[in-house]
Short mmCIF file of C-alpha atoms in Angstrom, two decimals:
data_model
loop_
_atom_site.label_atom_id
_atom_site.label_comp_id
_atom_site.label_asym_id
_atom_site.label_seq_id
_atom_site.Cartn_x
_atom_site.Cartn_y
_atom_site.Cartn_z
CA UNK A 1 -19.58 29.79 -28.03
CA UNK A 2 -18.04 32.91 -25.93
CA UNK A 3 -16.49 32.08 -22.61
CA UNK A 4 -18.72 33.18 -19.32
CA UNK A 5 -16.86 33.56 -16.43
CA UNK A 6 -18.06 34.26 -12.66
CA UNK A 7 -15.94 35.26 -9.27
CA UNK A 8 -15.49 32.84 -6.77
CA UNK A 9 -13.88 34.43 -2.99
CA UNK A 10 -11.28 32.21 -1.85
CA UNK A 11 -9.24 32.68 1.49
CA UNK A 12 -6.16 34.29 1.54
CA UNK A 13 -4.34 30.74 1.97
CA UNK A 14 -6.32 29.08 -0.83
CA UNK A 15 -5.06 31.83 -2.73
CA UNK A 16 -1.69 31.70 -1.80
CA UNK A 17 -1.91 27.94 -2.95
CA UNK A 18 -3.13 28.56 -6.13
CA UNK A 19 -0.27 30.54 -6.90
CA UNK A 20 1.76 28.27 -5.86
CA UNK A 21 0.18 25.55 -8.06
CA UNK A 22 -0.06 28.14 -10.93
CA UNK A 23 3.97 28.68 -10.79
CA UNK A 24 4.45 24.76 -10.67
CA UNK A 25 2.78 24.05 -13.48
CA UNK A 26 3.20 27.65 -15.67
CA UNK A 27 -0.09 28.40 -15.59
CA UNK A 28 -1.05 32.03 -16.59
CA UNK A 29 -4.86 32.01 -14.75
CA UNK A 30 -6.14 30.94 -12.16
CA UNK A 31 -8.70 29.33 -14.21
CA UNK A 32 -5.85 26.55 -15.71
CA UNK A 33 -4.91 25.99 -12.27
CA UNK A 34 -8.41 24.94 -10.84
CA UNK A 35 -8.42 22.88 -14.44
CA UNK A 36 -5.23 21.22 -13.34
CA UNK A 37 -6.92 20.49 -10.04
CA UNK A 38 -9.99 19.10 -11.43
CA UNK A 39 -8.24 16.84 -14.02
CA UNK A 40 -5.96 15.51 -11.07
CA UNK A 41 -8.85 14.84 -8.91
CA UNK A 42 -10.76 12.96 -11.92
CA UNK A 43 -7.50 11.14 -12.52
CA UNK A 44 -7.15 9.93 -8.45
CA UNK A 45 -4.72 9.34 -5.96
CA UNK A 46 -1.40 8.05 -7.75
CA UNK A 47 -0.54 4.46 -7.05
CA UNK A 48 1.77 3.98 -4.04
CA UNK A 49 2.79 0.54 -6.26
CA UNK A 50 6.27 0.15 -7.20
CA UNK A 51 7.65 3.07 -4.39
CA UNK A 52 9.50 1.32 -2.94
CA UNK A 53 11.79 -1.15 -5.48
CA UNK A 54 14.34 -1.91 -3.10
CA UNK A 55 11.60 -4.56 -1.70
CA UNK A 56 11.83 -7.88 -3.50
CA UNK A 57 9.03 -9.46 -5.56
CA UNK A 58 6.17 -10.88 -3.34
CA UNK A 59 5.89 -14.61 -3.79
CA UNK A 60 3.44 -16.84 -2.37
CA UNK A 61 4.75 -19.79 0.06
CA UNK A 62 3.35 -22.55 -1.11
CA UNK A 63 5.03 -24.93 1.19
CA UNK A 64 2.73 -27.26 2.75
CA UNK A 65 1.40 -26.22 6.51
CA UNK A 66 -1.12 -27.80 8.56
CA UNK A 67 -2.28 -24.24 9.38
CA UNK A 68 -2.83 -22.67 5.98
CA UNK A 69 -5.69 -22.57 3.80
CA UNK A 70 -5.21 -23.55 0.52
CA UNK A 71 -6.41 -21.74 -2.09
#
């Protein structure tokens, strides 16, 4: 099956951002960089989990308290 392709008007910014994103990533067409933003957005926000690993392990205080629900 052929390729069909369309234009799309973006603004002058958006633009600007593409290339930008097409550069980053060594795209060649615009097309693989709206791919690449597609596939990122299917893919979601990237954890924020382990950013920071100078923070110790959370641990749960299990210590007895008249004020805490037990679980």
């Amino acid at each position: 099956m052929e390729a069909q392709y369309t234009s799309i008007s973006v603004s002058f910014a958006s633009k600007q951002e593409l290339d930008e994103i097409k550069k980053e990533i060594g795209a060649k067409t615009y097309d693989k960089a709206v791919q690449y933003l597609i596939k990122s957005r299917k893919k979601g926000f990237p954890s924020t989990a382990g950013c920071d690993p100078d923070l110790p392990a959370f641990t749960r205080d299990t210590r007895g308290d008249s004020h805490r629900v037990s679980y």
